[in-house]
Amino acid sequence: MSEFDLIVRGGTIATASDVFLADLGILDGRIVQIGENLTGAGRIIDASGKYVLPGGIDSHVHVAQPSGEGIVMADSFESGTLSALFGGNTTVMPFCLQEKGRPLREALTAYHALAQGNCYIDVSFHLIVSDASDALIGQELPALAADGYASFKVFMTYEDLRLSDADILKTLDVARETGATVMVHCENEDAIRFLIGRHERAGEVSPRAHASTRPVAVEREATHRALSLAEIVDVPIVIVHVSNGEAMEEIARARARGVKVIGETCPQYLMLTADDLDGMDWEGAKFVCSPPPRDKAAQEECWRGIETGVFDLFSSDHCPFRYADEQGKRNPRGLKSFRHIPNGIPGVETRLPILFSEGVMKGRIDLPRFVALAATNHAKTYGLYPQKGTIAIGSDADIAIWDPSESRTIRHVDLHDAADYSPYEGIAVTGWPTTVILGGRIMVDEGKLVGEKGAGAYRPAKPRQSRHNTNTMEI
Ligand code: DUC
Ligand code: ZN
Ligand code: ZN
């Protein structure tokens, strides 16, 4: 009998702290040996000349999420996880949305049913709190955090989702008690409403107005408020999808005061600008997401945040709606006013190739920083580490083998999501994850799908209190 099921031989391995040449020995889904000249396996992958990295963890994706009347999210668990897999990921963390007035458990039951048997990679769930009722705060959230749902997202925008400051404080407080992590979408809804009214009265209803009605001040103010609320409750907080330098300054200032804050940014804030929303024939709708893309200066600021550590997480915020679709970006109401265009863009497959090409290949970040932003910090922040997010003895054998010499031009026809466009169409990248291994099973082999739907499983997350060998804030 072979000592290993699989050996990955001769690759350059990178973790969030080290880069070294070694072989990996994999048995029963886990990494059991890291050494030289390993032999004795059913299958050996020659990784010489390649980078052997932890499988990506995208901790901010939306799939199969209810999105309002007449609107349908493009990706199911099947297409969303397949697309993520081809982009070098082995875990994604989608959001389960509480229906107002209903228990979260009910939404979770439905969400699990959608995921069950349909995933190509592992999944772990965040919970969106839309109704901070006494029952939810007092009983449900504490029980759910203990059951493996250890992160809650709250919104400061969207009429039907926003929480009042009082309800955000309650949610932060239950997170403090339970060791859950709260993610906040920071935009001031009242200010947005005011600006929407002004734009619509002036007849400015095209997609470009989406950006003008959500200016930097809207995000900066809400970021400051969210950080202050976390400071008052004395609990760590994640500020998601940060788009600009002024919001980054709020994060840095809060950190200097001792607030425990994790910052996240996304590819759209590095690669797109508000000018993309100007497209002819409503094409700007393809780039409608919140916060909106800003300008070139903000892109540079976000890169600085990636380089200097303001940001710990780089996520896609994959939130796919088809463009040429009455249930998507070109829905009848959305064609009359930008405010009915569903918010969100696809990007789960292109997140890591963009960061690798623009970050590592252009010398902005080194390989360990790439690994931290791509995988390790996500696992640490959301309670999946060290089972996920690193290459170590005992960790799940979730591995992406990158060919740093593979050059591609991003084309939606080559991607695997169920949207009908990519906001990154035509961008040239160097480096691509050509082989992806999930729990020791080869899923993508030299660019070809060889694994099966259903290989991915639900993975519960640990709240902070029960993590014994990692401190989230040491990222
Ligand atoms: N916030 C997200 O996190 N994703 C898509 C839409 C939004 O507003
Ligand atoms: Zn959001
Ligand atoms: Zn999102």
Coordinates of C-alpha atoms and ligand atoms in Angstrom, one line a residue:
M1 CA 0.0 0.0 0.0
S2 CA 1.2 3.5 -0.8
E3 CA 2.2 5.8 2.1
F4 CA 0.3 8.7 0.5
D5 CA -2.8 9.1 -1.8
L6 CA -1.1 12.0 -3.6
I7 CA 2.2 13.7 -3.8
V8 CA 2.7 17.2 -5.1
R9 CA 6.4 17.2 -6.1
G10 CA 9.0 19.8 -6.5
G11 CA 6.9 23.0 -6.4
T12 CA 7.6 26.3 -4.8
I13 CA 5.4 26.3 -1.7
A14 CA 4.2 29.6 -0.2
T15 CA 2.4 30.2 3.0
A16 CA 1.6 33.6 4.5
S17 CA 5.1 33.6 6.1
D18 CA 7.4 31.5 4.0
V19 CA 8.5 30.4 0.5
F20 CA 10.3 27.1 0.1
L21 CA 10.9 24.2 -2.3
A22 CA 9.4 20.9 -1.0
D23 CA 7.1 18.0 -1.8
L24 CA 3.7 17.6 -0.1
G25 CA 2.4 14.2 1.0
I26 CA -1.4 13.9 1.1
L27 CA -3.4 11.2 2.8
D28 CA -7.1 11.0 3.6
G29 CA -7.7 14.5 2.5
R30 CA -5.1 16.2 4.6
I31 CA -1.4 17.2 4.3
V32 CA 0.5 14.7 6.3
Q33 CA 4.1 15.4 5.2
I34 CA 6.2 18.3 3.9
G35 CA 9.6 17.1 2.9
E36 CA 12.1 16.2 0.2
N37 CA 12.0 13.4 -2.2
L38 CA 8.7 11.9 -1.0
T39 CA 7.8 8.7 -2.7
G40 CA 5.0 6.2 -2.5
A41 CA 1.7 7.6 -3.8
G42 CA -1.2 6.5 -6.0
R43 CA -0.7 9.7 -8.0
I44 CA 2.2 12.2 -8.2
I45 CA 1.8 15.7 -9.6
D46 CA 5.0 17.3 -10.9
A47 CA 4.8 20.9 -9.8
S48 CA 8.3 22.0 -10.7
G49 CA 8.4 25.6 -12.0
K50 CA 5.0 26.2 -10.4
Y51 CA 3.7 27.8 -7.2
V52 CA 2.0 25.5 -4.7
L53 CA -0.3 27.7 -2.6
P54 CA -3.2 27.2 -0.2
G55 CA -6.5 27.1 -2.1
G56 CA -8.1 30.5 -2.2
I57 CA -10.8 31.4 0.3
D58 CA -13.2 34.0 -0.9
S59 CA -15.0 35.1 2.2
H60 CA -17.3 37.5 0.5
V61 CA -19.5 36.0 -2.2
H62 CA -23.2 36.0 -2.9
V63 CA -25.0 33.1 -4.6
A64 CA -28.6 32.2 -4.8
Q65 CA -29.5 35.1 -2.6
P66 CA -33.0 36.5 -2.8
S67 CA -32.6 39.9 -4.5
G68 CA -35.9 41.7 -4.6
E69 CA -39.1 41.4 -6.7
G70 CA -38.5 40.2 -10.2
I71 CA -34.7 40.0 -9.8
V72 CA -32.8 36.8 -9.8
M73 CA -29.1 36.3 -8.9
A74 CA -27.3 34.6 -11.7
D75 CA -25.4 32.0 -9.8
S76 CA -26.6 28.9 -8.0
F77 CA -24.3 27.1 -5.6
E78 CA -23.4 24.9 -8.6
S79 CA -22.3 27.6 -11.0
G80 CA -20.9 29.9 -8.3
T81 CA -18.6 27.2 -6.7
L82 CA -17.6 25.9 -10.1
S83 CA -16.5 29.4 -11.2
A84 CA -14.7 29.9 -7.8
L85 CA -12.9 26.5 -8.3
F86 CA -11.5 27.5 -11.7
G87 CA -10.3 30.8 -10.1
G88 CA -8.1 28.8 -7.6
N89 CA -10.5 28.7 -4.7
T90 CA -11.3 25.8 -2.5
T91 CA -13.7 27.6 0.0
V92 CA -16.2 30.3 -0.4
M93 CA -18.3 32.1 2.2
P94 CA -21.7 33.1 0.9
F95 CA -24.4 35.0 2.8
C96 CA -27.6 33.6 4.1
L97 CA -30.2 36.4 4.2
Q98 CA -32.8 36.6 7.0
E99 CA -36.2 37.4 5.7
K100 CA -37.7 40.3 7.7
G101 CA -39.8 39.0 10.5
R102 CA -38.7 35.4 10.0
P103 CA -36.2 33.3 12.0
L104 CA -32.8 33.0 10.5
R105 CA -32.9 29.2 11.0
E106 CA -35.7 29.1 8.4
A107 CA -33.5 30.9 5.8
L108 CA -30.6 28.6 6.7
T109 CA -32.6 25.4 6.2
A110 CA -33.5 26.6 2.7
Y111 CA -29.9 27.7 2.0
H112 CA -28.4 24.4 3.1
A113 CA -30.9 22.6 0.8
L114 CA -29.7 24.7 -2.1
A115 CA -26.1 23.9 -1.4
Q116 CA -26.4 20.3 -0.5
G117 CA -24.8 18.1 -3.1
N118 CA -24.3 21.0 -5.5
C119 CA -21.0 22.4 -4.5
Y120 CA -17.6 22.0 -6.2
I121 CA -15.7 23.5 -3.3
D122 CA -16.3 23.9 0.4
V123 CA -18.7 26.5 1.8
S124 CA -19.2 28.2 5.1
F125 CA -22.0 30.8 5.7
H126 CA -22.3 34.3 7.0
L127 CA -25.6 35.4 8.2
I128 CA -27.3 38.7 7.1
V129 CA -29.2 40.3 10.0
S130 CA -32.1 42.2 8.5
D131 CA -34.4 42.3 11.5
A132 CA -32.7 42.6 14.9
S133 CA -35.7 41.3 16.9
D134 CA -35.4 40.4 20.6
A135 CA -35.8 36.8 19.7
L136 CA -33.0 37.0 17.1
I137 CA -30.6 38.9 19.4
G138 CA -31.5 37.1 22.6
Q139 CA -31.7 33.5 21.4
E140 CA -31.1 32.8 17.8
L141 CA -27.8 34.5 17.1
P142 CA -26.1 33.1 20.2
A143 CA -27.2 29.6 19.3
L144 CA -26.3 30.0 15.7
A145 CA -22.8 31.3 16.6
A146 CA -22.2 28.2 18.7
D147 CA -23.5 26.0 15.8
G148 CA -20.9 27.2 13.3
Y149 CA -22.4 30.4 11.9
A150 CA -20.0 32.8 13.5
S151 CA -20.2 35.9 11.3
F152 CA -23.0 38.3 10.9
K153 CA -23.3 41.0 8.2
V154 CA -25.2 44.2 8.9
F155 CA -26.1 46.9 6.3
M156 CA -26.2 50.7 6.9
T157 CA -27.8 51.1 3.5
Y158 CA -30.8 49.8 1.5
E159 CA -34.2 50.7 2.7
D160 CA -35.2 47.1 3.4
L161 CA -32.0 45.9 4.9
R162 CA -30.5 48.8 6.9
L163 CA -30.3 48.5 10.6
S164 CA -30.6 51.5 12.9
D165 CA -27.5 52.4 15.0
A166 CA -29.4 50.9 18.0
D167 CA -29.8 47.6 16.2
I168 CA -26.2 47.6 15.1
L169 CA -25.2 48.1 18.7
K170 CA -27.3 45.1 19.8
T171 CA -25.8 43.0 17.0
L172 CA -22.2 44.0 18.0
D173 CA -23.0 43.3 21.6
V174 CA -24.2 39.7 20.8
A175 CA -21.0 39.2 18.8
R176 CA -19.0 40.3 21.8
E177 CA -20.8 37.8 24.0
T178 CA -20.5 34.9 21.5
G179 CA -17.2 35.5 19.7
A180 CA -18.9 36.0 16.4
T181 CA -17.5 38.5 13.9
V182 CA -19.6 41.4 12.5
M183 CA -19.1 42.6 8.9
V184 CA -20.5 46.0 8.1
H185 CA -21.6 47.5 4.8
C186 CA -20.8 51.2 5.4
E187 CA -22.9 53.7 3.4
N188 CA -25.3 56.3 4.9
E189 CA -28.8 55.5 3.6
D190 CA -30.4 58.8 4.4
A191 CA -27.7 60.7 2.5
I192 CA -28.1 58.4 -0.5
R193 CA -31.9 58.8 -0.5
F194 CA -31.4 62.6 -0.4
L195 CA -29.0 62.5 -3.4
I196 CA -31.2 60.0 -5.3
G197 CA -34.1 62.5 -5.0
R198 CA -32.0 65.3 -6.2
H199 CA -30.8 63.3 -9.2
E200 CA -34.2 62.0 -10.2
R201 CA -35.7 65.5 -10.0
A202 CA -33.0 66.7 -12.4
G203 CA -33.7 63.8 -14.8
E204 CA -30.4 62.1 -14.1
V205 CA -31.4 58.5 -14.1
S206 CA -28.7 56.6 -16.0
P207 CA -26.3 54.2 -14.4
R208 CA -23.7 56.9 -13.9
A209 CA -25.9 58.5 -11.3
H210 CA -25.4 55.4 -9.1
A211 CA -21.9 56.6 -8.5
S212 CA -22.8 60.2 -8.0
T213 CA -25.5 59.3 -5.4
R214 CA -23.0 57.3 -3.3
P215 CA -20.0 59.6 -3.1
V216 CA -17.0 59.0 -0.9
A217 CA -18.4 61.1 2.0
V218 CA -21.4 58.7 2.2
E219 CA -19.0 55.8 2.8
R220 CA -16.5 57.7 5.0
E221 CA -19.2 58.9 7.4
A222 CA -20.7 55.4 7.8
T223 CA -17.3 53.8 8.2
H224 CA -16.5 56.3 11.0
R225 CA -19.9 55.6 12.6
A226 CA -19.5 51.8 12.4
L227 CA -16.0 51.9 13.9
S228 CA -17.2 54.2 16.7
L229 CA -20.1 51.8 17.5
A230 CA -17.6 48.9 17.6
E231 CA -15.3 51.0 19.8
I232 CA -18.2 51.7 22.2
V233 CA -19.2 48.0 22.4
D234 CA -15.5 47.0 22.5
V235 CA -15.7 44.3 19.9
P236 CA -13.7 43.5 16.7
I237 CA -15.3 44.5 13.4
V238 CA -14.8 43.9 9.7
I239 CA -15.3 46.8 7.3
V240 CA -16.2 45.2 4.0
H241 CA -15.6 46.4 0.4
V242 CA -13.7 49.5 1.2
S243 CA -13.4 51.7 -1.9
N244 CA -11.2 54.7 -1.2
G245 CA -8.5 56.4 0.9
E246 CA -10.8 58.4 3.1
A247 CA -12.5 55.3 4.4
M248 CA -9.1 53.7 4.8
E249 CA -8.0 56.7 6.9
E250 CA -10.9 56.0 9.2
I251 CA -9.7 52.4 9.6
A252 CA -6.2 53.5 10.3
R253 CA -7.3 56.1 12.9
A254 CA -9.6 53.7 14.6
R255 CA -6.7 51.2 14.8
A256 CA -4.5 53.8 16.3
R257 CA -7.2 54.3 19.0
G258 CA -7.1 50.6 19.7
V259 CA -10.2 49.5 17.8
K260 CA -9.8 45.9 16.5
V261 CA -10.7 46.3 12.9
I262 CA -10.2 44.1 9.8
G263 CA -10.3 45.9 6.4
E264 CA -11.5 44.3 3.2
T265 CA -11.1 45.6 -0.4
C266 CA -12.1 44.0 -3.7
P267 CA -10.9 43.9 -7.3
Q268 CA -13.4 46.4 -8.5
Y269 CA -11.7 49.1 -6.4
L270 CA -8.4 48.4 -8.1
M271 CA -9.5 47.9 -11.6
L272 CA -12.6 49.9 -12.3
T273 CA -13.6 53.6 -12.0
A274 CA -16.9 55.5 -12.0
D275 CA -16.3 56.3 -15.7
D276 CA -17.1 52.6 -16.4
L277 CA -20.7 53.4 -15.4
D278 CA -20.9 55.8 -18.4
G279 CA -21.2 53.0 -20.9
M280 CA -23.5 53.5 -23.9
D281 CA -26.9 51.9 -24.1
W282 CA -27.1 51.3 -20.4
E283 CA -23.9 49.2 -20.4
G284 CA -22.8 51.1 -17.3
A285 CA -25.3 48.9 -15.5
K286 CA -22.7 46.1 -15.8
F287 CA -20.5 48.0 -13.2
V288 CA -23.2 49.0 -10.7
C289 CA -22.1 47.9 -7.3
S290 CA -22.0 49.4 -3.9
P291 CA -19.9 51.2 -2.9
P292 CA -19.3 52.2 -6.5
P293 CA -15.9 52.2 -8.1
R294 CA -14.2 55.6 -7.7
D295 CA -11.2 57.1 -9.6
K296 CA -7.6 56.4 -10.5
A297 CA -6.4 58.1 -7.3
A298 CA -8.6 55.9 -5.2
Q299 CA -7.3 52.8 -7.0
E300 CA -3.8 53.8 -6.0
E301 CA -4.9 54.4 -2.4
C302 CA -6.5 50.9 -2.3
W303 CA -3.2 49.4 -3.6
R304 CA -1.4 51.3 -0.9
G305 CA -3.8 49.7 1.7
I306 CA -3.0 46.3 0.3
E307 CA 0.7 46.9 0.4
T308 CA 0.8 48.4 3.9
G309 CA -1.7 46.3 5.7
V310 CA -4.7 48.6 6.1
F311 CA -6.4 45.7 4.3
D312 CA -6.2 42.2 5.6
L313 CA -8.8 40.7 3.2
F314 CA -9.1 40.7 -0.6
S315 CA -12.4 39.3 -1.6
S316 CA -14.4 39.4 -4.8
D317 CA -17.8 40.5 -3.5
H318 CA -19.1 38.3 -6.3
C319 CA -22.7 39.3 -6.6
P320 CA -23.7 38.3 -10.1
F321 CA -26.7 39.5 -12.1
R322 CA -27.1 38.9 -15.8
Y323 CA -26.9 42.0 -18.0
A324 CA -29.1 41.2 -20.9
D325 CA -31.9 39.9 -18.8
E326 CA -35.2 41.2 -17.5
Q327 CA -34.5 39.7 -14.2
G328 CA -31.0 41.2 -14.0
K329 CA -29.3 44.5 -14.8
R330 CA -31.8 45.4 -17.6
N331 CA -35.0 44.8 -15.7
P332 CA -37.8 47.1 -16.7
R333 CA -37.6 49.4 -13.7
G334 CA -33.9 49.5 -13.9
L335 CA -34.1 50.9 -17.4
K336 CA -36.1 53.8 -16.1
S337 CA -33.9 54.7 -13.1
F338 CA -30.5 53.6 -11.9
R339 CA -31.8 53.0 -8.4
H340 CA -33.6 49.8 -9.6
I341 CA -30.5 48.3 -11.1
P342 CA -29.5 45.4 -8.9
N343 CA -26.3 46.1 -7.0
G344 CA -23.4 43.8 -7.6
I345 CA -21.0 42.4 -10.1
P346 CA -19.4 39.0 -10.8
G347 CA -15.8 38.3 -10.1
V348 CA -15.2 35.1 -8.0
E349 CA -13.1 33.5 -10.8
T350 CA -11.0 36.6 -11.6
R351 CA -10.2 37.8 -8.1
L352 CA -7.0 35.9 -7.6
P353 CA -5.6 36.0 -11.1
I354 CA -6.1 39.8 -10.9
L355 CA -4.3 40.1 -7.5
F356 CA -1.6 37.7 -8.6
S357 CA -0.9 39.5 -11.9
E358 CA -1.3 43.1 -10.8
G359 CA 0.1 42.5 -7.3
V360 CA 2.8 39.8 -7.4
M361 CA 3.9 39.9 -11.0
K362 CA 4.1 43.7 -11.0
G363 CA 6.1 43.7 -7.7
R364 CA 3.5 45.4 -5.5
I365 CA 3.3 42.5 -3.1
D366 CA 5.3 39.3 -2.4
L367 CA 4.0 35.8 -2.5
P368 CA 3.4 35.4 1.3
R369 CA 1.3 38.6 1.3
F370 CA -0.6 37.3 -1.7
V371 CA -1.3 34.1 0.2
A372 CA -2.4 36.0 3.3
L373 CA -4.8 38.2 1.3
A374 CA -6.0 35.3 -0.8
A375 CA -6.6 32.6 1.8
T376 CA -4.9 32.7 5.3
N377 CA -6.4 35.9 6.6
H378 CA -9.9 34.8 5.6
A379 CA -9.6 31.6 7.5
K380 CA -8.2 33.4 10.5
T381 CA -10.9 36.1 10.5
Y382 CA -13.8 33.8 10.1
G383 CA -12.8 30.8 12.2
L384 CA -11.7 28.2 9.6
Y385 CA -8.0 28.3 10.5
P386 CA -5.8 26.2 10.6
Q387 CA -8.0 23.5 9.0
K388 CA -8.2 25.9 6.0
G389 CA -6.0 28.7 4.6
T390 CA -2.5 27.3 5.0
I391 CA -0.1 24.6 4.0
A392 CA 0.8 22.7 7.2
I393 CA 0.8 19.2 8.5
G394 CA -2.8 18.4 9.5
S395 CA -4.4 21.0 7.4
D396 CA -7.0 20.1 4.7
A397 CA -5.2 19.4 1.4
D398 CA -6.8 22.4 -0.3
I399 CA -4.2 23.5 -2.8
A400 CA -4.0 25.6 -5.9
I401 CA -1.0 25.1 -8.2
W402 CA -0.3 28.3 -10.1
D403 CA 1.6 28.5 -13.4
P404 CA 3.3 32.0 -13.1
S405 CA 4.0 31.9 -16.9
E406 CA 0.5 31.4 -18.1
S407 CA -0.8 34.6 -19.8
R408 CA -4.5 35.0 -20.5
T409 CA -6.8 37.7 -21.5
I410 CA -10.0 37.7 -19.4
R411 CA -13.0 36.8 -21.5
H412 CA -16.3 35.9 -20.1
V413 CA -16.7 33.0 -22.5
D414 CA -13.8 31.3 -20.8
L415 CA -15.3 31.7 -17.3
H416 CA -17.7 29.4 -15.5
D417 CA -20.2 31.6 -13.7
A418 CA -23.8 32.0 -14.9
A419 CA -23.7 35.7 -15.6
D420 CA -23.4 36.9 -19.2
Y421 CA -20.4 39.3 -18.9
S422 CA -17.3 40.0 -16.9
P423 CA -16.6 43.5 -15.7
Y424 CA -12.9 42.7 -16.4
E425 CA -13.4 41.7 -20.0
G426 CA -10.2 42.2 -22.0
I427 CA -7.8 42.6 -19.1
A428 CA -4.5 40.8 -19.6
V429 CA -3.2 38.8 -16.7
T430 CA -0.1 36.7 -16.1
G431 CA -0.3 33.7 -13.8
W432 CA -3.3 31.3 -13.5
P433 CA -4.2 28.5 -11.1
T434 CA -4.0 25.5 -13.5
T435 CA -4.5 22.6 -11.0
V436 CA -6.8 22.8 -8.0
I437 CA -7.0 20.2 -5.2
L438 CA -9.9 20.0 -2.7
G439 CA -9.4 17.9 0.4
G440 CA -6.8 15.8 -1.5
R441 CA -9.1 15.3 -4.5
I442 CA -7.9 16.7 -7.8
M443 CA -10.8 18.9 -9.1
V444 CA -9.1 20.8 -11.9
D445 CA -6.2 19.1 -13.6
E446 CA -4.1 21.3 -16.0
G447 CA -7.1 23.4 -16.7
K448 CA -9.6 20.6 -17.1
L449 CA -12.5 19.8 -14.7
V450 CA -12.0 16.3 -13.4
G451 CA -13.8 16.6 -10.0
E452 CA -17.5 16.3 -9.4
K453 CA -20.3 18.4 -8.2
G454 CA -20.9 17.5 -4.6
A455 CA -17.2 17.2 -3.7
G456 CA -17.6 20.4 -1.7
A457 CA -19.1 20.3 1.7
Y458 CA -20.4 22.7 4.3
R459 CA -17.8 23.7 6.9
P460 CA -18.9 25.2 10.2
A461 CA -16.8 28.1 11.5
K462 CA -15.5 28.6 15.0
P463 CA -16.4 31.7 17.0
R464 CA -13.4 33.6 18.5
Q465 CA -13.7 32.2 22.0
S466 CA -13.2 28.6 20.8
R467 CA -10.2 29.2 18.6
H468 CA -7.2 28.0 20.6
N469 CA -4.2 28.5 18.3
T470 CA -5.0 31.7 16.5
N471 CA -5.8 35.2 17.5
T472 CA -7.8 37.0 14.7
M473 CA -6.2 40.3 15.5
E474 CA -2.7 39.0 15.0
I475 CA -3.2 39.0 11.2
Ligands
DUC1 N1 -23.1 44.7 -0.8 C1 -22.4 43.7 -0.9 O1 -21.7 43.3 0.0 N2 -22.5 43.0 -2.0 C2 -23.3 43.3 -3.1 C3 -24.2 44.4 -2.9 C4 -23.9 45.2 -1.7 O2 -24.5 46.2 -1.5
ZN2 ZN -22.3 45.1 1.1
ZN3 ZN -21.3 41.6 -0.9

